[in-house]
CSV table of C-alpha atoms in Angstrom, one decimal:
chain,number,residue,atom,x,y,z
A,1,MET,CA,-102.4,-184.3,-39.4
A,2,GLN,CA,-100.2,-181.2,-38.7
A,3,CYS,CA,-97.0,-180.5,-40.6
A,4,ALA,CA,-94.9,-180.6,-37.4
A,5,GLU,CA,-96.2,-184.0,-36.5
A,6,CYS,CA,-95.6,-185.2,-40.1
A,7,ARG,CA,-92.0,-184.0,-40.1
A,8,GLU,CA,-91.3,-186.0,-36.9
A,9,MET,CA,-92.5,-189.1,-38.6
A,10,LEU,CA,-90.7,-188.8,-41.9
A,11,ASP,CA,-87.6,-190.7,-40.9
A,12,MET,CA,-89.7,-193.5,-39.6
A,13,LEU,CA,-91.7,-193.6,-42.8
A,14,VAL,CA,-88.5,-193.8,-44.9
A,15,ASP,CA,-87.0,-196.4,-42.5
A,16,ASP,CA,-90.2,-198.5,-42.6
A,17,GLU,CA,-90.7,-198.2,-38.9
A,18,LEU,CA,-94.3,-197.0,-38.8
A,19,MET,CA,-97.4,-199.1,-38.3
A,20,PRO,CA,-99.4,-199.5,-41.6
A,21,ASP,CA,-102.2,-197.1,-40.5
A,22,GLU,CA,-99.6,-194.5,-39.3
A,23,ALA,CA,-97.8,-194.8,-42.6
A,24,ARG,CA,-101.0,-194.2,-44.4
A,25,THR,CA,-101.8,-191.1,-42.5
A,26,VAL,CA,-98.4,-189.6,-43.1
A,27,ARG,CA,-98.6,-190.5,-46.8
A,28,ASP,CA,-102.0,-188.9,-47.1
A,29,HIS,CA,-100.6,-185.7,-45.6
A,30,ILE,CA,-97.5,-185.7,-47.9
A,31,ALA,CA,-99.8,-186.0,-50.9
A,32,SER,CA,-101.7,-182.9,-49.9
A,33,CYS,CA,-98.8,-180.7,-48.6
A,34,SER,CA,-96.1,-179.6,-51.0
A,35,GLU,CA,-93.6,-178.5,-48.2
A,36,CYS,CA,-93.8,-181.8,-46.4
A,37,SER,CA,-93.6,-183.6,-49.7
A,38,ARG,CA,-90.4,-181.7,-50.6
A,39,GLU,CA,-89.0,-182.5,-47.2
A,40,HIS,CA,-89.8,-186.2,-47.7
A,41,GLU,CA,-88.2,-186.1,-51.1
A,42,SER,CA,-85.0,-184.6,-49.7
A,43,LEU,CA,-84.9,-187.2,-47.0
A,44,VAL,CA,-85.4,-190.1,-49.5
A,45,THR,CA,-82.7,-188.6,-51.8
A,46,THR,CA,-80.2,-188.3,-49.0
A,47,SER,CA,-80.9,-191.8,-47.6
A,48,ASN,CA,-80.5,-193.4,-51.0
A,49,GLN,CA,-77.3,-191.5,-51.7
A,50,LEU,CA,-75.9,-192.7,-48.5
A,51,THR,CA,-76.9,-196.3,-49.0
A,52,ASN,CA,-75.7,-196.4,-52.6
A,53,ASN,CA,-72.4,-194.5,-52.1
A,54,LEU,CA,-71.1,-195.1,-48.6
A,55,MET,CA,-67.8,-197.1,-48.8
A,56,ARG,CA,-68.1,-200.7,-47.5
A,57,TYR,CA,-64.8,-202.1,-46.3
A,58,THR,CA,-63.6,-205.8,-46.6
A,59,ALA,CA,-61.8,-207.3,-43.7
A,60,PRO,CA,-58.2,-207.8,-44.9
A,61,ASP,CA,-56.7,-211.3,-45.0
A,62,VAL,CA,-54.2,-210.4,-42.4
A,63,LEU,CA,-57.0,-209.5,-39.9
A,64,LYS,CA,-58.7,-212.8,-40.7
A,65,ALA,CA,-55.5,-214.7,-40.2
A,66,ARG,CA,-54.9,-212.9,-36.8
A,67,ILE,CA,-58.4,-213.7,-35.7
A,68,HIS,CA,-58.0,-217.3,-36.8
A,69,ASN,CA,-54.8,-217.6,-34.8
A,70,GLY,CA,-56.4,-216.1,-31.7
A,71,LEU,CA,-59.4,-218.4,-31.9
A,72,THR,CA,-57.4,-221.6,-32.4
A,73,GLN,CA,-55.2,-220.6,-29.5
A,74,SER,CA,-58.1,-219.9,-27.2
A,75,LEU,CA,-59.5,-223.3,-28.1
A,76,SER,CA,-56.5,-225.1,-26.7
A,77,SER,CA,-54.6,-224.8,-23.5
A,78,GLU,CA,-51.5,-225.9,-25.4
A,79,PRO,CA,-49.1,-223.1,-26.2
A,80,ILE,CA,-48.6,-224.5,-29.7
A,81,VAL,CA,-51.6,-225.1,-31.9
A,82,GLU,CA,-51.2,-227.4,-34.8
A,83,THR,CA,-53.7,-226.5,-37.5
A,84,LYS,CA,-54.2,-229.9,-39.0
A,85,PRO,CA,-56.9,-229.8,-41.8
A,86,LYS,CA,-59.4,-231.9,-39.7
A,87,GLN,CA,-59.2,-229.6,-36.7
A,88,SER,CA,-59.0,-226.4,-38.7
A,89,ARG,CA,-62.5,-225.2,-38.7
A,90,TRP,CA,-61.2,-221.7,-39.2
A,91,ALA,CA,-58.8,-222.4,-42.0
A,92,TRP,CA,-61.4,-221.2,-44.5
A,93,VAL,CA,-61.6,-217.8,-42.8
A,94,VAL,CA,-57.9,-217.3,-43.7
A,95,ALA,CA,-58.5,-218.8,-47.1
A,96,ALA,CA,-61.6,-216.8,-48.0
A,97,GLY,CA,-59.7,-213.6,-48.6
A,98,ALA,CA,-56.6,-215.4,-49.9
A,99,LEU,CA,-58.8,-217.2,-52.5
A,100,ILE,CA,-59.7,-213.8,-54.0
A,101,ALA,CA,-56.0,-212.9,-54.2
A,102,LEU,CA,-55.4,-216.4,-55.6
A,103,ALA,CA,-57.9,-216.1,-58.5
A,104,SER,CA,-55.5,-214.2,-60.6
A,105,SER,CA,-52.6,-216.5,-59.7
A,106,VAL,CA,-54.2,-219.8,-60.6
A,107,VAL,CA,-53.2,-219.4,-64.2
A,108,THR,CA,-49.7,-218.6,-63.1
A,109,TYR,CA,-49.6,-221.6,-60.9
A,110,SER,CA,-50.7,-224.0,-63.6
A,111,THR,CA,-48.2,-222.5,-66.0
A,112,VAL,CA,-45.4,-223.0,-63.5
A,113,THR,CA,-46.4,-226.6,-62.8
A,114,ARG,CA,-46.4,-227.4,-66.5
A,115,GLU,CA,-42.9,-226.1,-66.9
A,116,ILE,CA,-41.7,-228.4,-64.1
A,117,ALA,CA,-38.7,-229.6,-66.1
A,118,THR,CA,-37.1,-226.2,-66.3
A,119,ARG,CA,-38.0,-224.9,-62.9
A,120,SER,CA,-35.5,-222.8,-61.0
A,121,ALA,CA,-35.6,-222.4,-57.2
A,122,GLY,CA,-37.3,-219.1,-57.8
A,123,ASP,CA,-40.1,-220.8,-59.7
A,124,GLU,CA,-40.5,-223.4,-57.0
A,125,VAL,CA,-40.7,-220.6,-54.4
A,126,LEU,CA,-43.4,-218.9,-56.4
A,127,ALA,CA,-45.4,-222.1,-56.8
A,128,SER,CA,-45.1,-222.8,-53.1
A,129,HIS,CA,-46.1,-219.3,-52.2
A,130,VAL,CA,-49.2,-219.5,-54.4
A,131,ARG,CA,-50.0,-223.0,-53.0
A,132,SER,CA,-49.7,-221.6,-49.5
A,133,LEU,CA,-52.5,-219.1,-50.2
A,134,MET,CA,-54.9,-222.0,-50.9
A,135,PRO,CA,-57.4,-223.0,-48.1
A,136,GLY,CA,-55.7,-224.6,-45.2
A,137,HIS,CA,-52.2,-224.5,-46.6
A,138,LEU,CA,-50.8,-221.3,-45.0
A,139,THR,CA,-49.6,-222.5,-41.7
A,140,ASP,CA,-49.0,-225.7,-39.8
A,141,VAL,CA,-48.3,-223.8,-36.6
A,142,ALA,CA,-50.5,-220.7,-36.2
A,143,SER,CA,-49.0,-218.2,-33.7
A,144,THR,CA,-48.1,-214.6,-33.6
A,145,ASN,CA,-45.4,-215.5,-30.9
A,146,GLN,CA,-41.9,-216.2,-32.2
A,147,HIS,CA,-41.3,-218.4,-29.1
A,148,ASN,CA,-44.0,-220.7,-30.4
A,149,VAL,CA,-43.0,-220.7,-34.0
A,150,LYS,CA,-39.3,-221.1,-33.8
A,151,PRO,CA,-39.2,-224.3,-31.6
A,152,TRP,CA,-41.9,-225.9,-33.7
A,153,PHE,CA,-39.4,-226.5,-36.4
A,154,ASN,CA,-37.1,-228.5,-34.1
A,155,GLY,CA,-36.8,-232.0,-35.5
A,156,ARG,CA,-38.9,-231.1,-38.5
A,157,VAL,CA,-36.2,-229.4,-40.6
A,158,ASN,CA,-32.4,-229.5,-40.1
A,159,LEU,CA,-32.0,-225.9,-39.3
A,160,SER,CA,-33.6,-223.4,-36.9
A,161,PRO,CA,-35.1,-220.6,-39.0
A,162,VAL,CA,-34.8,-216.9,-38.1
A,163,VAL,CA,-38.2,-215.8,-36.6
A,164,PRO,CA,-37.7,-212.2,-35.3
A,165,ALA,CA,-40.6,-210.2,-33.8
A,166,LEU,CA,-41.2,-207.4,-36.2
A,167,ASP,CA,-44.6,-206.1,-35.0
A,168,SER,CA,-43.2,-202.7,-34.2
A,169,SER,CA,-42.3,-202.3,-37.9
A,170,GLY,CA,-45.8,-203.4,-38.9
A,171,PHE,CA,-45.0,-207.0,-39.9
A,172,THR,CA,-47.1,-209.4,-37.9
A,173,LEU,CA,-46.0,-213.0,-37.5
A,174,VAL,CA,-48.7,-215.3,-38.8
A,175,GLY,CA,-47.1,-218.7,-38.3
A,176,GLY,CA,-44.9,-221.4,-39.7
A,177,ARG,CA,-45.2,-224.2,-42.1
A,178,LEU,CA,-43.2,-227.2,-43.3
A,179,ASP,CA,-42.8,-227.2,-47.1
A,180,TYR,CA,-40.9,-229.2,-49.7
A,181,LEU,CA,-38.7,-227.3,-52.2
A,182,SER,CA,-35.8,-228.3,-54.5
A,183,GLY,CA,-36.0,-231.8,-53.2
A,184,HIS,CA,-35.8,-231.2,-49.5
A,185,PRO,CA,-37.9,-230.1,-46.6
A,186,VAL,CA,-37.7,-226.4,-45.9
A,187,ALA,CA,-38.9,-224.0,-43.2
A,188,ALA,CA,-41.5,-221.5,-44.3
A,189,VAL,CA,-42.2,-218.6,-41.9
A,190,VAL,CA,-45.2,-216.4,-42.7
A,191,TYR,CA,-45.6,-212.7,-41.9
A,192,GLY,CA,-48.4,-210.3,-42.8
A,193,ILE,CA,-48.7,-206.6,-43.3
A,194,ARG,CA,-52.1,-205.1,-44.1
A,195,GLN,CA,-53.6,-207.4,-46.7
A,196,HIS,CA,-50.3,-208.8,-47.9
A,197,LEU,CA,-48.7,-212.1,-46.8
A,198,ILE,CA,-45.0,-212.8,-46.9
A,199,ASN,CA,-43.4,-216.2,-47.1
A,200,VAL,CA,-39.8,-216.6,-45.8
A,201,TYR,CA,-38.2,-219.9,-46.9
A,202,SER,CA,-34.9,-221.1,-45.6
A,203,TRP,CA,-32.9,-224.3,-45.9
A,204,PRO,CA,-29.3,-225.4,-45.5
A,205,SER,CA,-27.0,-224.9,-48.5
A,206,THR,CA,-23.4,-225.3,-49.4
A,207,GLY,CA,-23.2,-222.1,-51.4
A,208,SER,CA,-21.1,-219.1,-50.3
A,209,ASP,CA,-22.6,-215.9,-48.8
A,210,SER,CA,-24.3,-213.5,-51.2
A,211,SER,CA,-26.1,-210.3,-50.8
A,212,PRO,CA,-29.9,-210.0,-51.5
A,213,SER,CA,-30.9,-210.0,-55.2
A,214,SER,CA,-34.5,-209.3,-56.3
A,215,GLU,CA,-36.6,-210.5,-59.2
A,216,THR,CA,-40.3,-210.3,-60.1
A,217,LYS,CA,-42.3,-213.2,-61.3
A,218,GLN,CA,-46.0,-213.0,-62.3
A,219,GLY,CA,-46.5,-209.9,-60.1
A,220,TYR,CA,-44.8,-211.4,-57.0
A,221,HIS,CA,-41.5,-210.0,-55.8
A,222,LEU,CA,-38.8,-212.5,-54.7
A,223,VAL,CA,-35.7,-211.7,-52.8
A,224,HIS,CA,-32.9,-214.3,-52.5
A,225,TRP,CA,-29.6,-214.5,-50.6
A,226,MET,CA,-27.2,-216.9,-48.9
A,227,LYS,CA,-25.8,-216.4,-45.4
A,228,GLY,CA,-23.9,-218.7,-43.1
A,229,GLY,CA,-24.7,-221.9,-45.1
A,230,VAL,CA,-28.4,-221.1,-45.3
A,231,GLU,CA,-30.3,-220.2,-48.5
A,232,TYR,CA,-33.1,-217.7,-48.0
A,233,TRP,CA,-36.0,-216.8,-50.3
A,234,VAL,CA,-38.6,-214.1,-49.5
A,235,ILE,CA,-41.7,-213.7,-51.6
A,236,SER,CA,-44.8,-211.5,-51.5
A,237,ASP,CA,-47.1,-209.3,-53.5
A,238,LEU,CA,-46.0,-206.4,-51.2
A,239,ASN,CA,-44.4,-203.4,-52.9
A,240,THR,CA,-40.6,-203.7,-53.4
A,241,VAL,CA,-39.8,-200.7,-51.0
A,242,GLU,CA,-41.5,-202.3,-48.0
A,243,LEU,CA,-40.3,-205.8,-49.0
A,244,SER,CA,-36.7,-204.5,-49.0
A,245,LYS,CA,-37.3,-203.0,-45.6
A,246,PHE,CA,-38.6,-206.3,-44.4
A,247,VAL,CA,-35.6,-208.2,-45.8
A,248,GLY,CA,-33.3,-205.7,-44.0
A,249,LEU,CA,-35.1,-206.3,-40.7
A,250,LEU,CA,-35.0,-210.0,-41.2
A,251,ARG,CA,-31.3,-210.0,-41.9
A,252,ALA,CA,-30.6,-207.8,-38.9
A,253,GLY,CA,-32.8,-210.0,-36.7
B,1,MET,CA,-66.2,-224.3,-25.4
B,2,ALA,CA,-68.1,-227.2,-26.9
B,3,ALA,CA,-67.7,-228.1,-30.5
B,4,SER,CA,-71.3,-227.3,-31.2
B,5,ASP,CA,-70.7,-223.7,-30.0
B,6,THR,CA,-67.7,-223.4,-32.2
B,7,ASP,CA,-69.8,-224.5,-35.2
B,8,ARG,CA,-72.5,-222.0,-34.3
B,9,PHE,CA,-70.0,-219.3,-33.9
B,10,GLU,CA,-68.5,-220.1,-37.3
B,11,ALA,CA,-72.0,-220.1,-39.0
B,12,LEU,CA,-73.5,-217.1,-37.2
B,13,ILE,CA,-70.7,-214.6,-36.5
B,14,VAL,CA,-67.8,-215.1,-38.9
B,15,PRO,CA,-69.9,-214.1,-42.0
B,16,HIS,CA,-70.2,-210.6,-40.4
B,17,LEU,CA,-66.5,-209.7,-40.2
B,18,ASP,CA,-66.8,-207.3,-43.2
B,19,SER,CA,-69.7,-205.6,-41.5
B,20,ALA,CA,-67.8,-205.4,-38.3
B,21,TYR,CA,-64.7,-204.0,-40.1
B,22,THR,CA,-66.8,-201.4,-41.9
B,23,LEU,CA,-68.4,-200.2,-38.7
B,24,ALA,CA,-64.9,-200.0,-37.0
B,25,ARG,CA,-63.5,-198.1,-40.0
B,26,TYR,CA,-66.2,-195.4,-39.6
B,27,ILE,CA,-66.0,-195.2,-35.8
B,28,LEU,CA,-62.2,-195.2,-35.6
B,29,ARG,CA,-61.3,-193.6,-39.0
B,30,ASP,CA,-58.0,-195.6,-39.1
B,31,GLU,CA,-57.5,-198.9,-40.8
B,32,HIS,CA,-54.9,-200.2,-38.3
B,33,ASP,CA,-57.0,-199.2,-35.2
B,34,ALA,CA,-60.0,-200.8,-36.9
B,35,GLN,CA,-58.2,-204.1,-37.4
B,36,ASP,CA,-57.0,-204.2,-33.8
B,37,ALA,CA,-60.5,-203.4,-32.5
B,38,VAL,CA,-62.2,-206.0,-34.7
B,39,GLN,CA,-59.7,-208.7,-33.7
B,40,ASP,CA,-60.3,-207.9,-30.1
B,41,ALA,CA,-64.1,-207.9,-30.7
B,42,ALA,CA,-64.0,-211.3,-32.5
B,43,LEU,CA,-62.0,-213.0,-29.7
B,44,ARG,CA,-64.3,-211.4,-27.1
B,45,ALA,CA,-67.4,-212.6,-29.0
B,46,PHE,CA,-65.9,-216.1,-29.2
B,47,ARG,CA,-65.2,-216.1,-25.5
B,48,TYR,CA,-68.7,-214.9,-24.5
B,49,PHE,CA,-70.5,-216.7,-27.3
B,50,ALA,CA,-72.3,-218.9,-24.7
B,51,SER,CA,-74.2,-215.7,-23.6
B,52,TYR,CA,-75.6,-215.3,-27.1
B,53,ARG,CA,-79.2,-216.6,-27.0
B,54,ASP,CA,-81.2,-215.5,-30.0
B,55,GLY,CA,-82.0,-212.4,-32.0
B,56,ASP,CA,-80.0,-211.1,-34.9
B,57,PRO,CA,-76.4,-212.5,-34.5
B,58,ARG,CA,-75.0,-209.5,-36.5
B,59,ALA,CA,-76.5,-207.0,-34.1
B,60,TRP,CA,-75.1,-209.0,-31.2
B,61,PHE,CA,-71.6,-209.0,-32.7
B,62,LEU,CA,-71.8,-205.4,-33.9
B,63,ALA,CA,-72.6,-204.3,-30.3
B,64,ILE,CA,-69.3,-206.0,-29.2
B,65,VAL,CA,-67.4,-204.4,-32.1
B,66,ARG,CA,-68.9,-201.0,-31.2
B,67,ASN,CA,-67.9,-201.4,-27.6
B,68,CYS,CA,-64.3,-202.4,-28.5
B,69,CYS,CA,-64.1,-199.4,-30.8
B,70,HIS,CA,-65.2,-197.0,-28.1
B,71,THR,CA,-62.7,-198.6,-25.6
B,72,TRP,CA,-60.0,-198.3,-28.3
B,73,ARG,CA,-60.9,-194.6,-28.9
B,74,GLN,CA,-60.7,-193.8,-25.2
B,75,ARG,CA,-57.2,-195.3,-25.0
B,76,ASN,CA,-56.0,-193.6,-28.2
B,77,PRO,CA,-57.8,-190.3,-28.7
B,78,SER,CA,-57.7,-189.5,-32.4
B,79,VAL,CA,-57.0,-186.2,-34.0
B,80,PRO,CA,-60.3,-184.8,-35.4
B,81,LEU,CA,-60.6,-184.6,-39.2
B,82,ASN,CA,-60.4,-181.2,-40.7
B,83,GLU,CA,-63.9,-179.7,-41.0
B,84,SER,CA,-62.9,-177.8,-44.1
B,85,LEU,CA,-62.4,-181.1,-45.9
B,86,VAL,CA,-66.2,-181.5,-45.9
B,87,GLU,CA,-66.7,-178.2,-47.6
B,88,GLU,CA,-64.0,-179.0,-50.1
B,89,MET,CA,-65.6,-182.3,-50.9
B,90,SER,CA,-69.2,-180.9,-51.2
B,91,GLN,CA,-67.8,-178.1,-53.4
B,92,ALA,CA,-66.1,-180.7,-55.6
B,93,LEU,CA,-69.5,-182.3,-55.9
B,94,TYR,CA,-71.0,-179.1,-57.3
B,95,ASP,CA,-68.1,-178.6,-59.6
B,96,SER,CA,-68.2,-182.1,-61.0
B,97,THR,CA,-71.2,-181.5,-63.4
B,98,GLU,CA,-68.9,-181.1,-66.4
B,99,THR,CA,-66.8,-184.2,-66.0
B,100,ASP,CA,-67.8,-187.7,-67.2
B,101,THR,CA,-70.3,-189.8,-65.3
B,102,SER,CA,-67.9,-192.3,-63.7
B,103,ALA,CA,-65.8,-189.5,-62.3
B,104,ILE,CA,-68.9,-187.9,-60.9
B,105,GLU,CA,-69.9,-191.3,-59.4
B,106,SER,CA,-66.5,-191.9,-57.7
B,107,SER,CA,-66.2,-188.3,-56.6
B,108,GLN,CA,-69.7,-188.6,-55.2
B,109,GLN,CA,-68.8,-191.8,-53.4
B,110,ALA,CA,-65.7,-190.1,-51.9
B,111,ALA,CA,-67.6,-187.0,-51.0
B,112,ILE,CA,-70.4,-188.8,-49.3
B,113,THR,CA,-68.1,-191.2,-47.4
B,114,ARG,CA,-66.0,-188.2,-46.3
B,115,ALA,CA,-69.0,-186.3,-45.2
B,116,VAL,CA,-70.1,-189.2,-42.9
B,117,GLN,CA,-66.6,-189.6,-41.6
B,118,ASN,CA,-66.6,-186.0,-40.6
B,119,LEU,CA,-69.8,-186.3,-38.5
B,120,PRO,CA,-69.5,-186.5,-34.7
B,121,ILE,CA,-69.2,-190.1,-33.6
B,122,GLU,CA,-72.7,-190.5,-32.2
B,123,PHE,CA,-74.1,-189.5,-35.7
B,124,ARG,CA,-71.8,-191.5,-37.9
B,125,GLU,CA,-72.4,-194.7,-36.0
B,126,VAL,CA,-76.2,-194.5,-36.4
B,127,ILE,CA,-75.8,-193.6,-40.1
B,128,VAL,CA,-73.5,-196.6,-40.7
B,129,LEU,CA,-75.8,-199.0,-38.8
B,130,ARG,CA,-78.9,-197.7,-40.7
B,131,GLU,CA,-77.7,-196.8,-44.2
B,132,ILE,CA,-75.1,-199.5,-44.7
B,133,GLN,CA,-76.0,-202.3,-42.3
B,134,GLU,CA,-79.8,-201.5,-42.6
B,135,LEU,CA,-80.5,-202.4,-39.0
B,136,SER,CA,-83.9,-201.6,-37.5
B,137,TYR,CA,-84.2,-198.9,-34.8
B,138,SER,CA,-84.5,-201.5,-32.1
B,139,GLU,CA,-81.3,-203.2,-33.3
B,140,ILE,CA,-79.4,-199.9,-33.5
B,141,SER,CA,-80.6,-199.3,-30.0
B,142,GLU,CA,-79.2,-202.7,-29.0
B,143,VAL,CA,-75.9,-202.1,-30.7
B,144,THR,CA,-75.3,-198.5,-29.4
B,145,GLY,CA,-76.9,-199.0,-26.0
B,146,VAL,CA,-79.0,-195.9,-26.2
B,147,PRO,CA,-82.9,-195.7,-26.2
B,148,ILE,CA,-84.8,-195.9,-29.4
B,149,GLY,CA,-86.0,-192.3,-29.1
B,150,THR,CA,-82.3,-191.2,-29.0
B,151,VAL,CA,-81.5,-193.4,-32.0
B,152,MET,CA,-84.3,-191.7,-33.9
B,153,SER,CA,-83.3,-188.2,-33.1
B,154,ARG,CA,-79.7,-188.8,-33.8
B,155,LEU,CA,-80.5,-190.4,-37.1
B,156,SER,CA,-82.8,-187.6,-38.1
B,157,ARG,CA,-80.3,-184.9,-37.1
B,158,ALA,CA,-77.4,-186.7,-38.9
B,159,ARG,CA,-79.5,-186.9,-42.1
B,160,LYS,CA,-80.4,-183.2,-42.0
B,161,ARG,CA,-76.7,-182.3,-41.6
B,162,LEU,CA,-75.8,-184.6,-44.5
B,163,ALA,CA,-78.6,-183.3,-46.7
B,164,SER,CA,-77.3,-179.8,-46.2
B,165,MET,CA,-73.6,-180.9,-46.9
B,166,LEU,CA,-74.7,-182.7,-50.0
B,167,GLY,CA,-76.9,-180.0,-51.3
B,168,ASN,CA,-80.1,-181.9,-51.1
B,169,GLU,CA,-82.0,-179.3,-49.1
B,170,ILE,CA,-81.9,-177.0,-52.2
B,171,LYS,CA,-84.8,-178.1,-54.3
B,172,GLU,CA,-85.4,-176.9,-57.9
B,173,ALA,CA,-88.8,-176.8,-59.5
B,174,SER,CA,-89.1,-179.6,-61.9
């Protein structure tokens, strides 16, 4: 075998694409030719470095949620898709990533549930947020369209929650959910940005208007305010700067 | 779409979303574009799933992802990465001999990833499909839609460039 011929087959040898007898011929040549041997060694080193070091990326939760929504919608001719557990073949797709995020929160959640007697509304919001990240709990209505999500709440809760379209600011609508907090049913609207999920809770309240106040519980940021007889809670693991921006957009919408 | 098809799609395609997203990240070099392209690809794959017969489901799906990425690129031409970054990164690799092992490892990971991201698109896609996804030449040919001979020559040229960027062509006597 000539060196030139050997060089042309080195990649195939490394990639295991040669027939056994071809591979044997190339190996025999390498064993007897120091230049081809060095060339082969360089190729093996490079290929191993690439395989061992190249960054692998994980599809973010928000992407999985968006795909889940798109698939459930294309399965049905109805504009509104109810993701009941039985029909929700795709719920686990959303949940898979969320579970990872959840792993560190499980301790938090059980701590919160143990302290049920002394729970504040903020604690309940936190517990609900963590629960919503569990498989199949994120949305009852999965849609990126505000005109599907908003009317879904009609007759389910006694207020119509704000559901502005904020895509242009990077906040994608994921869907809506009915939840139960502080002894009454509440509307939960879910937004996503990158791998972060944001829950927006609202329910009627007799309190007077107040401007947003923030607190941090177990690594989650909560923002709370009252406006026009409605109590609002926003919670996410998103950074406080972007979460404040989100609250501003929500209040303007 | 029949329920059995939905189950098959769930079992065969959904497990490859990370592979799909990785390919898209290398082709588009932008996380938001990559997310949009993979979403588009997944919905498209779902819609045309009836046309999937047999063979490697990952290769079938990655071919759709790759097409969506290329369509996306044509619609949103990206600014090419600065070539000098590659030199900086490979220089950093040479300079890193005095730092601790983990710093070398992470700087090596960054340097190698960056080096691949700086390759022309036809090179970086074959590198990702071979070195990360470990597809065979015929599967890479299926995904990229180019003949096996072209796959082989692109892969070989891409590796030679990377060997030179990463300093592997310089051999010391041992």
